[in-house]
Structures are given as structure tokens and as C-alpha cells.
Short mmCIF file of C-alpha atoms in Angstrom, two decimals:
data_model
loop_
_atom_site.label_atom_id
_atom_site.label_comp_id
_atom_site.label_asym_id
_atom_site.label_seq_id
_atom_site.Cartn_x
_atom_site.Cartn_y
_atom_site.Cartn_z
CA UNK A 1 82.49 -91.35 -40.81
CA UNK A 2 82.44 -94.84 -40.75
CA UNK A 3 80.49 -97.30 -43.12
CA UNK A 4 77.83 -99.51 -41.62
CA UNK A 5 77.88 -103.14 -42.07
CA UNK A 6 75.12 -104.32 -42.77
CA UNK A 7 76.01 -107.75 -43.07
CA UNK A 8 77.07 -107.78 -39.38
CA UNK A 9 73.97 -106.10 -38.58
CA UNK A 10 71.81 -108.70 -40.19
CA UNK A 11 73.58 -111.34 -38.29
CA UNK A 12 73.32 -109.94 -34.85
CA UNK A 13 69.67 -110.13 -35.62
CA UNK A 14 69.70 -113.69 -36.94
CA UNK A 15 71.33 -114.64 -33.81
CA UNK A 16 68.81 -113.56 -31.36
CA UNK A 17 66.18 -115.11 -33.31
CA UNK A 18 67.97 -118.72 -33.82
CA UNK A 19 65.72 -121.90 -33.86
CA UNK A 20 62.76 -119.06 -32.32
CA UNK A 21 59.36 -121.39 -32.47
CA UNK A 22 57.06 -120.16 -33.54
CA UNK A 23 59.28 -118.38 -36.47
CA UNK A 24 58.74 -114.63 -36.70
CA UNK A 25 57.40 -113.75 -40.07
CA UNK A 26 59.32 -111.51 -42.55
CA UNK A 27 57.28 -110.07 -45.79
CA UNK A 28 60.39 -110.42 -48.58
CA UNK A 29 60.66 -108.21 -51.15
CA UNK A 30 61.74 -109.79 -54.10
CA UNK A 31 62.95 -108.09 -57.54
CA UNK A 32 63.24 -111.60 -59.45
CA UNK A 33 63.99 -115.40 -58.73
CA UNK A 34 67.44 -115.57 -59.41
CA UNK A 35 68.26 -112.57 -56.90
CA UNK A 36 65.89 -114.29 -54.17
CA UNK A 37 67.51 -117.73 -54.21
CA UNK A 38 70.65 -117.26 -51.93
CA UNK A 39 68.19 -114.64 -49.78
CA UNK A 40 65.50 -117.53 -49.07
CA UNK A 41 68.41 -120.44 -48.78
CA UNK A 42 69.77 -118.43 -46.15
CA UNK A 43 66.89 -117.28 -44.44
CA UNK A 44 64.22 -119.67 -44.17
CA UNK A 45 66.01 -121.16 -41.54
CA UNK A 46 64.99 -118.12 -39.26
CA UNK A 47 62.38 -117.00 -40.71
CA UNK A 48 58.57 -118.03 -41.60
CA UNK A 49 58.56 -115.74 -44.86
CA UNK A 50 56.20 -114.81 -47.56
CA UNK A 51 57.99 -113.57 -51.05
CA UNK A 52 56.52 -110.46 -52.21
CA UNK A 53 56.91 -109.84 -55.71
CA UNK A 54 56.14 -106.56 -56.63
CA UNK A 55 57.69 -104.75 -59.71
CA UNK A 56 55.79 -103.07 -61.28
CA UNK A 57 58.70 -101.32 -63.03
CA UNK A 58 59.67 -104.14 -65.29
CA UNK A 59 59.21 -104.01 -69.31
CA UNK A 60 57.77 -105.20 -71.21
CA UNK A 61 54.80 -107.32 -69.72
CA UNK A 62 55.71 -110.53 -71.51
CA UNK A 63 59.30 -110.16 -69.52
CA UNK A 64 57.16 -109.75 -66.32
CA UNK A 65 55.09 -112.79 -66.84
CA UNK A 66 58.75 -115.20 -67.16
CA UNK A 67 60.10 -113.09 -64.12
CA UNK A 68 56.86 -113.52 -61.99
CA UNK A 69 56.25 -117.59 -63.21
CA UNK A 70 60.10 -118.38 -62.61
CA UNK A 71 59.73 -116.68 -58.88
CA UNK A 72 56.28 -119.33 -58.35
CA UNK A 73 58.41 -122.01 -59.36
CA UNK A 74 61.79 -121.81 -57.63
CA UNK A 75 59.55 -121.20 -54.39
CA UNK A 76 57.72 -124.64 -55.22
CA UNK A 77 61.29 -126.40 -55.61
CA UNK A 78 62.54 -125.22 -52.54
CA UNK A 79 59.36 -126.43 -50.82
CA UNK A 80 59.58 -129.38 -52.19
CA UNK A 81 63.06 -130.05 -50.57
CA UNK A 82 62.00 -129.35 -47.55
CA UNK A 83 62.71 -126.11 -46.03
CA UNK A 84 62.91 -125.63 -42.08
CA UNK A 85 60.05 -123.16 -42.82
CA UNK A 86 57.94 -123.29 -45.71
CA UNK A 87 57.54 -120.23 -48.26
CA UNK A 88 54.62 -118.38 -49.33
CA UNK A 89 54.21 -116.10 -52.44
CA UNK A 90 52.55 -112.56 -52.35
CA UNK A 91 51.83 -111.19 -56.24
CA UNK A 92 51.45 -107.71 -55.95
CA UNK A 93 49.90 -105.55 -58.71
CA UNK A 94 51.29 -105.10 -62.21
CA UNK A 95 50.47 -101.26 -62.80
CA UNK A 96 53.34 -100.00 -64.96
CA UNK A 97 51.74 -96.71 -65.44
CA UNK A 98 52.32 -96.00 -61.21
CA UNK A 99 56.50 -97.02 -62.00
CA UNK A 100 56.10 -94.09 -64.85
CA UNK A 101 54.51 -91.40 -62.41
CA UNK A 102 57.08 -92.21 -59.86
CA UNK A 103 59.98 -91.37 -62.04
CA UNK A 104 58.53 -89.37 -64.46
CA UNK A 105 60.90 -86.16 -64.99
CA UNK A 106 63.81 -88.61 -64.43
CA UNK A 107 63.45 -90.65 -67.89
CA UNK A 108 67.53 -89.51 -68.74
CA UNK A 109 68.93 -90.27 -65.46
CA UNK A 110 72.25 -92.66 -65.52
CA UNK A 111 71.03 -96.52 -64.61
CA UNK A 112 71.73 -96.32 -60.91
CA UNK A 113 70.57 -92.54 -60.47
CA UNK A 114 68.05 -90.49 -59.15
CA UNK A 115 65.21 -92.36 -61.01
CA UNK A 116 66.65 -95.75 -59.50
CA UNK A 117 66.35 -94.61 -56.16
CA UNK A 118 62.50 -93.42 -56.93
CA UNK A 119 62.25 -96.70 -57.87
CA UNK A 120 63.13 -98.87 -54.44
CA UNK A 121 61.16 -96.15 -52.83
CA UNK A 122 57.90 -97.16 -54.67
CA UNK A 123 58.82 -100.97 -54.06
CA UNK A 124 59.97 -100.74 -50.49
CA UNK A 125 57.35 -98.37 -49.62
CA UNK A 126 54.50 -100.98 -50.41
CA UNK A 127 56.21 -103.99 -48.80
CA UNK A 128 56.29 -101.96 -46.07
CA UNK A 129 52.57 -100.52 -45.78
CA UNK A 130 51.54 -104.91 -46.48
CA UNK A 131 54.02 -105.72 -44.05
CA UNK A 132 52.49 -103.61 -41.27
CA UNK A 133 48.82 -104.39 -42.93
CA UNK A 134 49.80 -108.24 -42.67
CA UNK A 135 50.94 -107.80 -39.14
CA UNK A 136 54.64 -109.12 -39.92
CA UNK A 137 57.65 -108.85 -37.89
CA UNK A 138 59.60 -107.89 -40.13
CA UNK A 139 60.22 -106.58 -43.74
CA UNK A 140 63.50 -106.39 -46.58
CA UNK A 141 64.09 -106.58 -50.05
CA UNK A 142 66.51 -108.96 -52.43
CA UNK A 143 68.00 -106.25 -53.90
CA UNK A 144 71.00 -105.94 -51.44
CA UNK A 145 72.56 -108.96 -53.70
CA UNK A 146 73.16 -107.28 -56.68
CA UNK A 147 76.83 -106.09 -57.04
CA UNK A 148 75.02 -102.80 -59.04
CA UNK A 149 72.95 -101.72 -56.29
CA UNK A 150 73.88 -99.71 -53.57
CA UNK A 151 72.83 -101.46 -50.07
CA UNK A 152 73.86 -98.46 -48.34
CA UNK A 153 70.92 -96.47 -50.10
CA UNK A 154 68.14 -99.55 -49.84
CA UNK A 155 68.60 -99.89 -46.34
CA UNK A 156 68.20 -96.26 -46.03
CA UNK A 157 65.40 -96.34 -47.71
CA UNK A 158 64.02 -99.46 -46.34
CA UNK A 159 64.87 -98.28 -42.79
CA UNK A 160 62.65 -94.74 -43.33
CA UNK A 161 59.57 -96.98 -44.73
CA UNK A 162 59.57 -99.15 -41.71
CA UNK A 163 59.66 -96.09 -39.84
CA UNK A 164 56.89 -94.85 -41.83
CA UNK A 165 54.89 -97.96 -41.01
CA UNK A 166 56.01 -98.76 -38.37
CA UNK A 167 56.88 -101.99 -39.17
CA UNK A 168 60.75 -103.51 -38.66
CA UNK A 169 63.07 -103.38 -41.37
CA UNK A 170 66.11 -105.88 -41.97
CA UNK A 171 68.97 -104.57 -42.68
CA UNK A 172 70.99 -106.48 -45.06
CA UNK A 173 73.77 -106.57 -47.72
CA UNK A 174 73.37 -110.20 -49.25
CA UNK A 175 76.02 -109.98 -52.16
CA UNK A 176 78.47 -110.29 -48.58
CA UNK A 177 79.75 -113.74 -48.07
CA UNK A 178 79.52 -114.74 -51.42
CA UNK A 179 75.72 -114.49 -51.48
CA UNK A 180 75.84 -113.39 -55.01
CA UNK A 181 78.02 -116.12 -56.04
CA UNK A 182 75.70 -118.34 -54.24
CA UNK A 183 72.98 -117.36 -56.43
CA UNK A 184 74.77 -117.68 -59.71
CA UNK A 185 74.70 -121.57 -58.09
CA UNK A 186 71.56 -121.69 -57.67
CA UNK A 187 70.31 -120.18 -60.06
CA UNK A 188 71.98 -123.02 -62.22
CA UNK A 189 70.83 -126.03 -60.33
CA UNK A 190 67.20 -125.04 -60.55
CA UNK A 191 67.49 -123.64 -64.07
CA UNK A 192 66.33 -120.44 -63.65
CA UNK A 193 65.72 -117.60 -66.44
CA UNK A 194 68.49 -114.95 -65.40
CA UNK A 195 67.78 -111.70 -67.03
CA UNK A 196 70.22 -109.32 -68.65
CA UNK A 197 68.70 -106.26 -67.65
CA UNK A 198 67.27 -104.91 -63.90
CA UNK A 199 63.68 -104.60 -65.41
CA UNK A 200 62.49 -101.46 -66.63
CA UNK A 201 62.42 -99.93 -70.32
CA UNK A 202 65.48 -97.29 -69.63
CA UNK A 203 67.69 -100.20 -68.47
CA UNK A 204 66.95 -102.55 -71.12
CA UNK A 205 69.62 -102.89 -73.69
CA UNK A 206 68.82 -101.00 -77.14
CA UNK A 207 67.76 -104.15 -79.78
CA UNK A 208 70.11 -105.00 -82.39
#
């Protein structure tokens, strides 16, 4: 059986939609500035899109106020330099206690198990439910661009919660074409806080 690209998939899409006016809307997941940077260089060209920051898995809350702040701000700096279409921000709601139900049972799963995957299903599944609520054209998530996540099981999941919705989900695998070198870059020119774990309490390294 052969492996999809999703990178190839994503850009048959971008092409049909080149220099479109008005720009069709996409509701962004994001998981954290630094992972969103290459993502919104390389799509606000195509895209009117509103960042949707919703993790509500992330520990401890302190850690979620630096991630959250640092996503307002590199969306201000890109404004500021003018992107082809401007970028809103969408704060969902911090309610660590609905992370815990999703995964609870799965507290001793491997980082990048079981308990992961319950994970992108809570996020994905509420972009998706605002995306169709918000009447977007589309809807994805950042987390493609990590070289630790599997893009093959996000855009699974991504593609059954648009189904769900029935709202459009784009396919993507942003770590292709260097996009996660990209946003090592960027994340350097704009100074931005890069954490050293995904987010949540069972991935955070044990304190010295």
C-alpha cells in the first residue's frame, strides 16, 4: 500500500486557490508559536486565516500563559510586516481537567502513544466543530511540523473531524520542504520562547 503525500496534496490545493480574491478562510490550529511560524509564512499568501490556539493539554498553567502570549505576539509581528492577508487570533478555553478525562486510563502510555492520539482528537475535534460554527472553508492544525508527530495519523484524524462537521480539512505535512527548518529560522529572528517539551505533564521532563 502506498503512503500518501500529503505535502503534494496540500499543494494541489494551494494551486487551485492561488491569488483567489476574496481569500477563502482557514480556522488554524495551532499547538504553539514556534510550530505556527513556517505554517502562517507559507500560508497567508492563500489564505485569510484565523490562529486557533487551543491546548488545553499543556502544564503547568504558568507554561500556558508564555505559550499563549508568545503566539499573540509573533501574529502581531507578522502583521506588522505586512502579510498578503492579515491574521487573526482565536483563544480557545484553558480547561485542563477536559485534557485529563480525554486520556484518563492512558496516564503510562509511551510519549507518542495511544494517549497522544486522544489528544489531537480533542484538539482537532474542536477546531473543527468552530470551523463549521464560524462558517470557514477550511480547517488544519500546526502539528504536521514536528519531526515527532506522525502526519499520517493527524490527517487521519483531522480528515474524520471534518467529516464529522462537515467542514474541509487540509491535509498537510509541514516539516516537508524544510518547513521545520524554516521554523527553527524563524523562530530565531522573532525571538520566540521554544519549549523543550510538547505540553502536557507526562511529556514534561522529570526536574532535576
Amino acid at each position: 500500500m502506498n503512503r500518501r503525500n500529503y505535502q503534494k496534496e496540500l499543494e494541489r490545493v494551494l494551486s487551485g486557490i492561488k491569488e483567489r480574491e476574496p481569500a477563502p478562510t482557514l480556522f488554524l490550529h495551532s499547538c504553539c508559536a514556534p510550530c505556527s511560524s513556517y505554517c502562517l509564512e507559507y500560508l497567508s499568501d492563500y489564505f485569510s486565516i484565523t490562529v486557533f490556539y487551543y491546548n488545553p493539554n499543556i502544564y503547568p498553567d504558568t507554561e500556558y500563559e508564555e505559550r499563549v502570549n508568545e503566539q499573540e505576539r509573533l501574529i502581531g509581528e507578522l502583521n506588522a510586516q505586512g502579510v498578503r492577508n492579515p491574521i487573526r487570533l482565536v483563544k480557545g478555553e484553558y480547561r485542563p481537567e477536559v485534557f485529563y478525562s480525554a486520556v484518563k486510563g492512558l496516564e503510562k502510555e509511551p510519549e507518542g502513544g495511544a494517549r497522544c492520539t486522544e489528544c489531537f482528537k480533542l484538539r482537532l475535534e474542536e477546531a473543527a466543530r468552530l470551523a463549521k460554527e464560524g462558517g470557514y472553508d477550511w480547517f488544519t492544525t500546526t502539528l504536521t511540523i514536528s519531526p515527532l508527530k506522525d502526519a499520517e495519523r493527524l490527517n487521519r484524524i483531522g480528515e474524520e473531524m471534518g467529516e464529522k462537521y462537515g467542514v474541509r480539512f487540509l491535509n498537510s505535512d509541514f516539516k516537508k520542504k524544510n518547513g521545520y527548518r524554516r521554523s527553527i529560522e524563524l523562530s530565531k529572528e522573532h525571538g520566540l520562547y521554544r519549549q523543550n517539551y510538547c505540553g502536557c505533564v507526562y511529556s514534561r521532563p522529570s526536574l532535576p
